[in-house]
Coordinates of C-alpha atoms in Angstrom, one line a residue:
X12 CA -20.6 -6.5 -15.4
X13 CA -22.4 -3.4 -15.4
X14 CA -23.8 -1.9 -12.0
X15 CA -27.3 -0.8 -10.7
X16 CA -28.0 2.9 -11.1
X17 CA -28.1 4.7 -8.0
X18 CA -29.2 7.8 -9.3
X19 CA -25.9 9.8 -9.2
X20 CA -25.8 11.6 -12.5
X21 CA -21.9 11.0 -14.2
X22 CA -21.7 14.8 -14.5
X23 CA -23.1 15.2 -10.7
X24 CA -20.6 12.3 -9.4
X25 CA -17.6 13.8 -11.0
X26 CA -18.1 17.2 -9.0
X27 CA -18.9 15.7 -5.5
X28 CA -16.4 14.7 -3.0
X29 CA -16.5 10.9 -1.2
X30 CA -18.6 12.3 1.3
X31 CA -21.3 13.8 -0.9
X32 CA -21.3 10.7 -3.0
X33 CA -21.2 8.3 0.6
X34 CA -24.2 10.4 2.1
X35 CA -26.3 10.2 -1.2
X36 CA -25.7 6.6 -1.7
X37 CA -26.9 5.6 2.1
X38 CA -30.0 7.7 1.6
X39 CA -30.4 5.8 -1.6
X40 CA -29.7 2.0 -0.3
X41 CA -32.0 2.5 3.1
X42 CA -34.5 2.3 0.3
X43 CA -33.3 0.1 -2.2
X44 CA -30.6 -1.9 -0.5
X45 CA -28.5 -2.3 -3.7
X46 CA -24.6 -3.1 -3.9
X47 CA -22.3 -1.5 -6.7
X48 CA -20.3 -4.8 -7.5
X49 CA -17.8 -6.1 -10.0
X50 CA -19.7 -9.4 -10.1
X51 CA -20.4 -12.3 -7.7
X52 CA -16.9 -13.5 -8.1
X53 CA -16.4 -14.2 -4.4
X54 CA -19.9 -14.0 -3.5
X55 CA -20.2 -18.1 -2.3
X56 CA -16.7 -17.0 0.5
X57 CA -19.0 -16.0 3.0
X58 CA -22.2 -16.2 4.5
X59 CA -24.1 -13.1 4.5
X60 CA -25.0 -11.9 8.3
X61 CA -26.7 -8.7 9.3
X62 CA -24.7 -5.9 11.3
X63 CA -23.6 -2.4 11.2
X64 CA -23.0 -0.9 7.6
X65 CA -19.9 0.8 9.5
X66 CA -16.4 -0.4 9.9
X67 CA -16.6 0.2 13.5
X68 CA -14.4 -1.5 15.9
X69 CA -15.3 -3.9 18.3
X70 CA -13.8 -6.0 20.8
X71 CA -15.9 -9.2 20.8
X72 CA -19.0 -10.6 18.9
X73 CA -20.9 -13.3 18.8
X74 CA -22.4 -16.1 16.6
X75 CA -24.3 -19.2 16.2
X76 CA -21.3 -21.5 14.4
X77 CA -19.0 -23.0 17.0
X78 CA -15.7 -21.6 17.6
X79 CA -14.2 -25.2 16.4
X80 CA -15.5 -25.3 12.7
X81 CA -13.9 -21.1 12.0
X82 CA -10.4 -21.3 10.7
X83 CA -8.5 -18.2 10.3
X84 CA -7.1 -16.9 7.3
X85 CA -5.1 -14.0 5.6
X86 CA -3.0 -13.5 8.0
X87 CA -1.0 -10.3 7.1
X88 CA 1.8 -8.2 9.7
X89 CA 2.5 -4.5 9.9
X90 CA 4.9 -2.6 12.1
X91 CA 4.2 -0.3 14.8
X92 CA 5.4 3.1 15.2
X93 CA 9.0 1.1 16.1
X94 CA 9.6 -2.0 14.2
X95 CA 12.4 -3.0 17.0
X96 CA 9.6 -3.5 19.5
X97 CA 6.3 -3.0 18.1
X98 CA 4.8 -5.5 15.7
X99 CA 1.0 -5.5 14.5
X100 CA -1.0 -8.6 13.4
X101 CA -4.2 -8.7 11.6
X102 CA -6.1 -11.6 10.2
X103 CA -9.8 -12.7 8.9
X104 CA -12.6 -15.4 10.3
X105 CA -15.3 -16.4 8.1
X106 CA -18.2 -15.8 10.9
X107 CA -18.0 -14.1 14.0
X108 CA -16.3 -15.7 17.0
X109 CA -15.7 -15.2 20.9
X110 CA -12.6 -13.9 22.6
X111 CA -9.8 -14.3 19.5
X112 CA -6.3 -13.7 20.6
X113 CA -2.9 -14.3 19.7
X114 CA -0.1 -17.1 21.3
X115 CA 3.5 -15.8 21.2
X116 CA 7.0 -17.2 21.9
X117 CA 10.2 -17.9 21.3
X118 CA 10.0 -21.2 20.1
X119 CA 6.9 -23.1 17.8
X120 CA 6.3 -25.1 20.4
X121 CA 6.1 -22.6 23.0
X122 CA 3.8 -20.3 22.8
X123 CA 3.2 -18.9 26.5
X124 CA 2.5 -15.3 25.8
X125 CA -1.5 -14.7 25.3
X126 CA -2.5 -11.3 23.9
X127 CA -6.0 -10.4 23.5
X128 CA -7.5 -9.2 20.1
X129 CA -10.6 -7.1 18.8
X130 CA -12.8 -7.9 16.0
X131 CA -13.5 -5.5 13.3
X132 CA -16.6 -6.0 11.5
X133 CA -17.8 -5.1 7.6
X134 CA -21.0 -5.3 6.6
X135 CA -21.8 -4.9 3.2
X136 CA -25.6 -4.7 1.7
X137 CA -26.3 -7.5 -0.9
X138 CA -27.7 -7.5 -4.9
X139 CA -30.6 -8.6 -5.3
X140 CA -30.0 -11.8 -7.6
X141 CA -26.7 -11.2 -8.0
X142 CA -25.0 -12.3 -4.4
X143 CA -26.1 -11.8 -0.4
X144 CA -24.9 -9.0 1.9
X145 CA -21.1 -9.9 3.2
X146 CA -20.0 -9.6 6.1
X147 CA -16.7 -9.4 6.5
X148 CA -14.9 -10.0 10.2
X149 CA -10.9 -8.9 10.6
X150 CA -9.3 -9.1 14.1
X151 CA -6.5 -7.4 14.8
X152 CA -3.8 -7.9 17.4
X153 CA -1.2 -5.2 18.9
X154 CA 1.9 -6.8 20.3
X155 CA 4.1 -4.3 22.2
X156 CA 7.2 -4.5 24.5
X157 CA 9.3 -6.9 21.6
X158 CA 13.1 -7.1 22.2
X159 CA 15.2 -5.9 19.0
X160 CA 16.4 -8.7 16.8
X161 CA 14.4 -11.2 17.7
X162 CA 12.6 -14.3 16.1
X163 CA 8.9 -15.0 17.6
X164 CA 6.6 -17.4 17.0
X165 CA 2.8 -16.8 17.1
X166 CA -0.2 -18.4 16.3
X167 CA -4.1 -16.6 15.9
X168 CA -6.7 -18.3 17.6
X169 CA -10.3 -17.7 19.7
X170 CA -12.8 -19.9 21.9
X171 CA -12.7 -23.4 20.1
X172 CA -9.7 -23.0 18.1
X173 CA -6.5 -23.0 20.2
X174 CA -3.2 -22.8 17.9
X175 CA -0.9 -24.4 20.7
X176 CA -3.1 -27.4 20.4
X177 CA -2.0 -30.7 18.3
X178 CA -4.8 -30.2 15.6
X179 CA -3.3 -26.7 14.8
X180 CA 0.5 -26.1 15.6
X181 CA 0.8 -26.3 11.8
X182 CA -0.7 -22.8 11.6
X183 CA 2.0 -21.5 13.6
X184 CA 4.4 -18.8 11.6
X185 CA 6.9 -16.4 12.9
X186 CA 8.2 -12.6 12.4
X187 CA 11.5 -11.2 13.7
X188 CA 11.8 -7.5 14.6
X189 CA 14.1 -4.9 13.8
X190 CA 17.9 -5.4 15.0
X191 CA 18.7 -2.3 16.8
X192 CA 21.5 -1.3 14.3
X193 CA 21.5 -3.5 11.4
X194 CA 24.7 -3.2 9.3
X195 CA 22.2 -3.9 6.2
X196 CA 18.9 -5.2 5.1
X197 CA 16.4 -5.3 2.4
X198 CA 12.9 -4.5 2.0
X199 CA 11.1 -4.8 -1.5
X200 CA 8.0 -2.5 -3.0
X201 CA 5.4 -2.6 -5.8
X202 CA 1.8 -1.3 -6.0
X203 CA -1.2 -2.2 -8.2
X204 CA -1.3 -5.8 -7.4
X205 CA -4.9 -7.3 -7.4
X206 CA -5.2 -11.1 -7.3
X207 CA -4.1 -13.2 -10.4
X208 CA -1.5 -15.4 -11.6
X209 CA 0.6 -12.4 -11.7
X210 CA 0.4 -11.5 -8.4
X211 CA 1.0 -14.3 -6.7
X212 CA 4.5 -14.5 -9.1
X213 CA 5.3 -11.2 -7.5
X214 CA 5.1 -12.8 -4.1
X215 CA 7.0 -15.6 -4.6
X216 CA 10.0 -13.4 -6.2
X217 CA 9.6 -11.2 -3.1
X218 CA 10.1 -14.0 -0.8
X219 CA 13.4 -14.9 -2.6
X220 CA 14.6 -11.9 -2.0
X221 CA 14.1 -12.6 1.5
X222 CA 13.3 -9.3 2.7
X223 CA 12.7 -7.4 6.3
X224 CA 9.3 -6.1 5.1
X225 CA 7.7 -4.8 2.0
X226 CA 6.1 -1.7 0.6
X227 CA 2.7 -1.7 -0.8
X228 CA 2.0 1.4 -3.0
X229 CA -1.4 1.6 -2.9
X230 CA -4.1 -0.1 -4.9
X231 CA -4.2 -3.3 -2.8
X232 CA -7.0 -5.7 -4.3
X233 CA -8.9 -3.8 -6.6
X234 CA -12.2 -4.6 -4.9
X235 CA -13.3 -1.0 -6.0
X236 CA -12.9 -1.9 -10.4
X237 CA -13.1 1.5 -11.6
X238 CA -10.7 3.5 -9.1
X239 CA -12.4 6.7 -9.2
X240 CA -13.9 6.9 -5.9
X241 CA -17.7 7.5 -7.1
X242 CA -20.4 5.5 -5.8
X243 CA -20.9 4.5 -9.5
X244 CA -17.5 2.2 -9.5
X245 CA -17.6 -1.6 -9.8
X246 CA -17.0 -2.9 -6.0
X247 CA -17.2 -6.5 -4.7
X248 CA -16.0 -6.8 -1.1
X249 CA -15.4 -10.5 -1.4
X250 CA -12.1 -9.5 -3.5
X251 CA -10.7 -8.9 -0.2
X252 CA -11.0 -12.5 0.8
X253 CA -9.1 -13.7 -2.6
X254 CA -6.2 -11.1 -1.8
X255 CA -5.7 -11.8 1.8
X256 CA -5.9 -15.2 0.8
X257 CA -3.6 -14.9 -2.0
X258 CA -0.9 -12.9 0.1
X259 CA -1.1 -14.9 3.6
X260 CA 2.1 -16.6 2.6
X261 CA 4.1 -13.8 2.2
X262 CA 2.4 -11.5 4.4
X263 CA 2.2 -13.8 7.0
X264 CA 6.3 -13.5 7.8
X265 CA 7.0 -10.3 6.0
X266 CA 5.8 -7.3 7.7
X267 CA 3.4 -5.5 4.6
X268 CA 3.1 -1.9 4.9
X269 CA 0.7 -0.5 2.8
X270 CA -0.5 3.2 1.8
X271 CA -3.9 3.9 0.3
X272 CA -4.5 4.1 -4.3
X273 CA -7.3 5.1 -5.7
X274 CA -8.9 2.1 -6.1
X275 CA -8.7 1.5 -2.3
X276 CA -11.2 4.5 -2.0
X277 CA -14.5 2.6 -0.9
X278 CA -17.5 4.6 -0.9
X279 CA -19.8 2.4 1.1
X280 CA -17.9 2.3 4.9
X281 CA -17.5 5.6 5.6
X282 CA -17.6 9.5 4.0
X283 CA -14.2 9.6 3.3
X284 CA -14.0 5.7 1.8
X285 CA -11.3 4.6 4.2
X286 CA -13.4 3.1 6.4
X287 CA -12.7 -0.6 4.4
X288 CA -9.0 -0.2 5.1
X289 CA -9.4 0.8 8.9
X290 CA -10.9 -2.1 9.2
X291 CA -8.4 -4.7 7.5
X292 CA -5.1 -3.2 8.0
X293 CA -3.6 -2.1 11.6
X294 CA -0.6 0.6 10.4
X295 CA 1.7 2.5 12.6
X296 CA 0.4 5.2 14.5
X297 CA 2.7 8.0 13.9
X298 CA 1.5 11.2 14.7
X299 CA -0.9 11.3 12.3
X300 CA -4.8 10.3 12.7
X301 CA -5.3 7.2 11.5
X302 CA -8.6 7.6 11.0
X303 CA -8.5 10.4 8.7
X304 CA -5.5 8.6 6.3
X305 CA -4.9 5.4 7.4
X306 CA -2.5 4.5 4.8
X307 CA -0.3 7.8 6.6
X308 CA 2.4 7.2 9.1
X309 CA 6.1 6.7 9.3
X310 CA 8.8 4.4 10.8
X311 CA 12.2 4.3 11.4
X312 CA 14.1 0.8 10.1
X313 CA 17.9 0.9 10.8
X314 CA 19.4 3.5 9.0
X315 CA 16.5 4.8 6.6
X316 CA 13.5 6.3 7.7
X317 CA 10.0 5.5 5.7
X318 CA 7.3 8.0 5.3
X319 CA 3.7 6.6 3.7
X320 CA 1.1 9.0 2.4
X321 CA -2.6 9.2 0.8
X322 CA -2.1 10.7 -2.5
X323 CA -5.8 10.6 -2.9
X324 CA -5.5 13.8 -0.9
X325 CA -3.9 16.0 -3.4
X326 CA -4.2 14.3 -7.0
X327 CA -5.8 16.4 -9.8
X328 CA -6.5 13.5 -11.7
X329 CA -8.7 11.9 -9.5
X330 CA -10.2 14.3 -7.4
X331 CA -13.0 12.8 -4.9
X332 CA -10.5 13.3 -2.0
X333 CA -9.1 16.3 -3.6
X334 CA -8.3 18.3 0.2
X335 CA -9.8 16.1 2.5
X336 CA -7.2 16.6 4.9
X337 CA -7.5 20.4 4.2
X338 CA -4.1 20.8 4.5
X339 CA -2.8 18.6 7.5
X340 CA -1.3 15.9 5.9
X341 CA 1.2 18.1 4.1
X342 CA 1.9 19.9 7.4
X343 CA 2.6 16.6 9.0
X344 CA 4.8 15.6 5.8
X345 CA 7.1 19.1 6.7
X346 CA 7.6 18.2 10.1
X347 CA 8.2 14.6 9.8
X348 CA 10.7 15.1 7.2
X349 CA 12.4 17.4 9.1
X350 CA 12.7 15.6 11.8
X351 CA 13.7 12.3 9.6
X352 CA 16.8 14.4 8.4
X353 CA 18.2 16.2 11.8
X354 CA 18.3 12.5 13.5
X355 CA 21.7 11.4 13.5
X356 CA 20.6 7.9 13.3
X357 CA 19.0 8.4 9.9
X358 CA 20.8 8.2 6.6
X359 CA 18.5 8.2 4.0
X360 CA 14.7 9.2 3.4
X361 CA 12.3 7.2 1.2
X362 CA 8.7 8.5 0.7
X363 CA 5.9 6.3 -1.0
X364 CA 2.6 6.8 -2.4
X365 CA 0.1 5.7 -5.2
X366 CA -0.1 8.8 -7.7
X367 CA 2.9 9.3 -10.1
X368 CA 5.3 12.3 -9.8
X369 CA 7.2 11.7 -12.5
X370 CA 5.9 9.0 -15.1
X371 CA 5.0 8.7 -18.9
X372 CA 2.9 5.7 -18.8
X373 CA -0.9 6.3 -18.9
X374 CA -1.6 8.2 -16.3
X375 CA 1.4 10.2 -16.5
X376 CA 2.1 12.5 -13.9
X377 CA 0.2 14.0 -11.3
X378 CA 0.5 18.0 -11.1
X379 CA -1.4 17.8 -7.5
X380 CA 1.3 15.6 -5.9
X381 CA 3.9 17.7 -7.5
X382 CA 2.4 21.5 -6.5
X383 CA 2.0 20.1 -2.7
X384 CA 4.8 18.1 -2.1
X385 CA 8.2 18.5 -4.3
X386 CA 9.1 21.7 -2.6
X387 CA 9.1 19.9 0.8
X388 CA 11.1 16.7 -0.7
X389 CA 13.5 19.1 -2.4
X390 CA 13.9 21.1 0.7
X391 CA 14.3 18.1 3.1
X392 CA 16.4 16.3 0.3
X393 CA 14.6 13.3 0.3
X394 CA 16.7 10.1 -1.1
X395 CA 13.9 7.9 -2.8
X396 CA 10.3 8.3 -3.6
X397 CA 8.7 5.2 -4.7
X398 CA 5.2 5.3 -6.5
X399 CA 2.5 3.0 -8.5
X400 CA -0.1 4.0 -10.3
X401 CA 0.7 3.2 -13.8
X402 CA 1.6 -0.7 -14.3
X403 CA 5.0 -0.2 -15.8
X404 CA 8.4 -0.3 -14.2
X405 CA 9.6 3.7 -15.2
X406 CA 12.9 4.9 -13.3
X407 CA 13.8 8.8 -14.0
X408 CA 17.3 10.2 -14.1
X409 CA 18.2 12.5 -10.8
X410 CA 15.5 15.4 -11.3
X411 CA 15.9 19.0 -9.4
X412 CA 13.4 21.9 -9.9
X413 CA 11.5 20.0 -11.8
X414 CA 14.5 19.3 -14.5
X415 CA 17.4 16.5 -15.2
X416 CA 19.7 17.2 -12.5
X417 CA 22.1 14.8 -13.3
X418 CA 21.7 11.6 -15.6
X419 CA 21.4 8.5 -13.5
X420 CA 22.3 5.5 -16.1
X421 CA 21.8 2.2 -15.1
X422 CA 24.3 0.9 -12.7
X423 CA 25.6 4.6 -11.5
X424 CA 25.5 6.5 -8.5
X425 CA 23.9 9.5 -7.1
X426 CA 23.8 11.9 -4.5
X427 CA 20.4 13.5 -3.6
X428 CA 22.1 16.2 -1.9
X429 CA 23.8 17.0 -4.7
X430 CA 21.9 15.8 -8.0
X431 CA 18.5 15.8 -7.1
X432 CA 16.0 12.7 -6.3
X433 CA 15.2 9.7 -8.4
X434 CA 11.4 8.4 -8.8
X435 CA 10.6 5.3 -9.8
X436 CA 7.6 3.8 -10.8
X437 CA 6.8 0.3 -9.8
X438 CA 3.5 -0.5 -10.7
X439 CA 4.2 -4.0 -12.3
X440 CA 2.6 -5.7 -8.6
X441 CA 0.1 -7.6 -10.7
X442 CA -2.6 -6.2 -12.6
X443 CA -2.9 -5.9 -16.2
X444 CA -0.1 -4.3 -17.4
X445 CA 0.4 -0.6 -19.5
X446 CA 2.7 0.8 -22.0
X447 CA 4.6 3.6 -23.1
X448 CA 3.7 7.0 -25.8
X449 CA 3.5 5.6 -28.8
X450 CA 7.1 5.4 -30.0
X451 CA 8.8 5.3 -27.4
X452 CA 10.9 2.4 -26.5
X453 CA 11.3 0.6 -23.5
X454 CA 14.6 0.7 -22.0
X455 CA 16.1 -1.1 -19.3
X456 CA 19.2 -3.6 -18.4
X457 CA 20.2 -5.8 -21.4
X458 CA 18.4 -3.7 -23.7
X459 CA 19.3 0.0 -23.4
X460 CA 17.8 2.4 -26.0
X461 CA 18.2 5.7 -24.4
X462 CA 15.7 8.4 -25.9
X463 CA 16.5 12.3 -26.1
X464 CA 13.0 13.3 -24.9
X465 CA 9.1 11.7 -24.2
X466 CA 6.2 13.6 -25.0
X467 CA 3.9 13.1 -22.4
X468 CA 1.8 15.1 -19.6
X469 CA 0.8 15.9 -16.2
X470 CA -3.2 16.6 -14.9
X471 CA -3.6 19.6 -14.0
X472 CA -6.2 21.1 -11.2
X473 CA -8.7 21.8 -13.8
X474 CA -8.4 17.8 -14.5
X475 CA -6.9 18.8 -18.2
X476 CA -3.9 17.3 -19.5
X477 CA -1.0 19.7 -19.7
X478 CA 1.2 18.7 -23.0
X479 CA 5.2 18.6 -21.5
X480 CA 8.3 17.2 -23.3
X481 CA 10.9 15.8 -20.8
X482 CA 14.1 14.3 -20.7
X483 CA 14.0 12.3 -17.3
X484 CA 12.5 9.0 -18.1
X485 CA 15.6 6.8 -17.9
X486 CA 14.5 3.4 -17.7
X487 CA 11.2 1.8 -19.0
X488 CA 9.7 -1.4 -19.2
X489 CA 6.4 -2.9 -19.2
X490 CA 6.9 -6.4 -17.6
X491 CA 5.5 -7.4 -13.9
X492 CA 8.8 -6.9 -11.5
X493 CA 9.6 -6.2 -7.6
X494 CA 11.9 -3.6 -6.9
X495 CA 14.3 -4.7 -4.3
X496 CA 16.4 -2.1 -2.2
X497 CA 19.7 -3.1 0.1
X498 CA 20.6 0.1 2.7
X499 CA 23.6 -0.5 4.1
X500 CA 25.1 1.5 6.5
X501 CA 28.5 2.6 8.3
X502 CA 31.4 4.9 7.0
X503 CA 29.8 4.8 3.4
X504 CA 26.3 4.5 3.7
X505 CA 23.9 3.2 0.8
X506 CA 20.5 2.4 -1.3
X507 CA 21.4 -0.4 -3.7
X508 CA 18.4 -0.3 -5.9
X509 CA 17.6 -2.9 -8.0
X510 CA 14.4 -4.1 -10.2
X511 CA 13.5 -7.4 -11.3
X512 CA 11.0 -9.1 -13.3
X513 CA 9.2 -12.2 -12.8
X514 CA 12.2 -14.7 -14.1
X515 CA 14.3 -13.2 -11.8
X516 CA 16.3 -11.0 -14.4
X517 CA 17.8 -7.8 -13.1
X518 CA 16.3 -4.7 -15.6
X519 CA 17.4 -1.7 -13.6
X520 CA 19.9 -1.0 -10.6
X521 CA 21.5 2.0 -9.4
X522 CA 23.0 3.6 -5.9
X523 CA 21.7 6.4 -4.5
X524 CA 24.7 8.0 -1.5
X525 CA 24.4 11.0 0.4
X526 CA 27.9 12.9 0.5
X527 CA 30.0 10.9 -2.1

């Protein structure tokens, strides 16, 4: 549906950062109290409660509802800083409860470990007519001092609602940390998900593929509609619920690591949006403040090390958080990488984000992500760099300075050291799907129909689109799909890198190796 004005002209939004458009819209709503929303699509979830208009942490609330009739949900996991001891667990209650906590063990049944939680709350004004203020309660769990390798069992619980007890053992679920040197494993990554029939395929093909953990790209839910971080975009908070909802049996065993889209910019928590996401998501703490980026960090998973960043930060295209960092996460991208690639434990480097580098599909490529950060991923030879964005599956051929390095065919190898690094696209999570320029052919296992060149273009600062002919787009196809990735280690160290769609059909693979 449309939204309430809030006064922001479209011409004034487009030139003011989240900040601007956060302090002008709480000076509007302290008079009018009105919601941007998408609809009241998840507006009977919850029952409205007043509270902070802050995502500010705290460690205990209280409420009139007994502790006995509030059930968690949307249970979701996330590493620490080291996913061989460090495992973080997040979860929602529908009102406000007394002293949650966490059970842990080693068996279902045993669960003699108690670890004290802290409640996050998110208050969100209402619409007059169109659904009441939310409020939105996430508690979060840190479990530290894990030993590598190991199956636990855990289940989330407060005053009244005891997991351990007969009525609710069957909420019980497990994780298992990292081994200390796995020979190989396999983690899985999309973006642009939402909550549909779609999405929930994607999960189900992702558990099949029984991985260690998964990679979320950025734009999560699609609360936000619009995606262009002005206070003008369609929102409705209560998409949250649906997701975690939606993703609890996945996300519940499978540690989800996500990184922040533009659609996960939410103008009404904080100045610069993040404040929704501090508040639902607990993500390694890495070196870099969390509370500036939270979808920035890094870990270390057997043989590869993972780095997450906030393209928001540096995309032309969609500018509200154009430098809100003002330089810092880049700085923090050099040193990490560089210290990624002198460990001798670390084979291979894979970077994700939301904005494109390389991509034809709508949104093409963004110019901001590549001026900031391809001289550091060429310098540091990163291995993989994994994006969303557009809702296409697009694979490129080996690119170096900012040309075909060396063709990457489906089913070959390639050496980043050598050739140059592969992007792929894999946007296909669950939202409504894009295309490709008109004319241009998808391409991809079973059905290869190789092209010379794609016109497409990139966004430049100036928020134009630069016209560019290239010759890297490899593999295309506009279908939902996972991509699946197997590192191996050893003597001859590996990424097996595999896509699949929905029915399980393999449409892309390829090996990336370092020295062969």
């Amino acid at each position: 549906m449309d939204l309430p004005d809030i006064g922001i002209p479209p011409q004034l939004a487009r030139r003011m950062s989240m900040a601007e458009q956060y302090e002008y819209a709480r000076t509007k709503l302290t008079r009018r109290r009105a919601l941007v929303t998408a609809g009241a699509v998840a507006g009977g979830l919850l029952t409205g409660c007043s509270g902070s208009d802050t995502a500010t942490p705290k460690s205990s609330a209280t409420t009139e509802v007994p502790g006995s009739a509030v059930t968690p949900f949307g249970r979701h996991l996330a590493f620490g800083a080291d996913p061989r001891t460090q495992m973080r667990i997040s979860w929602q209650v529908p009102a406000a409860v007394k002293k949650p906590y966490i059970r842990i063990g080693a068996r279902p049944d045993e669960l003699g470990r108690k670890v004290e939680a802290e409640i996050r709350d998110l208050h969100t004004p209402g619409v007059q007519g169109v659904r009441p203020a939310l409020e939105q309660y996430y508690v979060h769990a840190a479990l530290d001092d894990l030993l590598p390798g190991t199956t636990y069992y855990y289940g989330v619980g407060h005053d009244g609602f005891d997991p351990a007890s007969a009525p609710h053992r069957s909420t019980v679920s497990s994780f298992r940390t990292a081994p200390a040197n796995p020979e190989s494993f396999v983690f899985t990554a999309f973006g642009d998900q939402g909550v549909s029939d779609a999405a929930e395929a994607s999960d189900q093909l992702l558990l099949r593929q029984d991985p260690a953990f998964h990679l979320h790209a950025g734009d999560i839910c699609y609360a936000n509609v619009k995606g262009r971080g002005e206070t003008s975009d369609g929102y409705d908070p209560g998409f949250w619920d649906l997701f975690l909802k939606q993703n609890e049996p996945v996300a519940k065993t499978v540690p989800w690591m996500v990184t922040t889209g533009n659609h996960d910019m939410e103008a009404w928590y904080s100045p610069d949006g993040y404040g929704g996401q501090l508040a639902r998501f607990s993500l390694p703490d890495s070196g870099f403040d969390p509370r500036t980026a939270p979808g920035v960090y890094s870990f270390v998973y057997g043989n590869v090390g993972f780095v997450a960043l906030d393209a928001n930060d540096v995309s032309y295209e969609i500018p509200a958080n154009l430098g809100h960092t003002q330089g810092r996460q880049t700085k923090w991208l050099d040193e990490r990488l560089r210290e990624l690639r002198a460990s001798a434990a670390v084979d291979f480097v894979v970077v994700f984000f939301h904005h494109c580098t390389y991509s034809t599909s709508s949104h093409a490529s963004d110019g901001g992500v590549r001026a900031e950060w391809l001289p550091l991923f060429a310098e540091h030879q990163v291995d993989l760099v994994i994006n969303g964005h557009n809702h296409v599956y697009e694979r490129t051929d080996a690119i170096k300075n900012g040309e075909v390095g060396r063709p990457v065919p489906i089913g070959a190898a390639t050496d980043p050291s050598r050739d140059g690094i592969v992007y792929v696209t894999a946007g296909g999570g669950g939202k409504d799907l894009y295309g490709f320029p008109a004319g241009v052919a998808e391409s991809y296992e079973g059905r290869v129909q190789d092209v010379e060149s794609v016109d497409t273009f990139q966004w430049t600062k100036s928020r134009s689109a630069k016209h560019e002919t290239v010759e890297w787009s490899r593999v295309r196809y506009r279908g939902f799909s996972v991509l699946k990735v197997e590192a191996e280690s050893g003597a001859r160290p590996r990424l097996k890198v595999s896509a699949l769609a929905h029915d399980g059909k393999r449409i892309d693979h390829f090996e990336v190796r370092r020295g062969a």
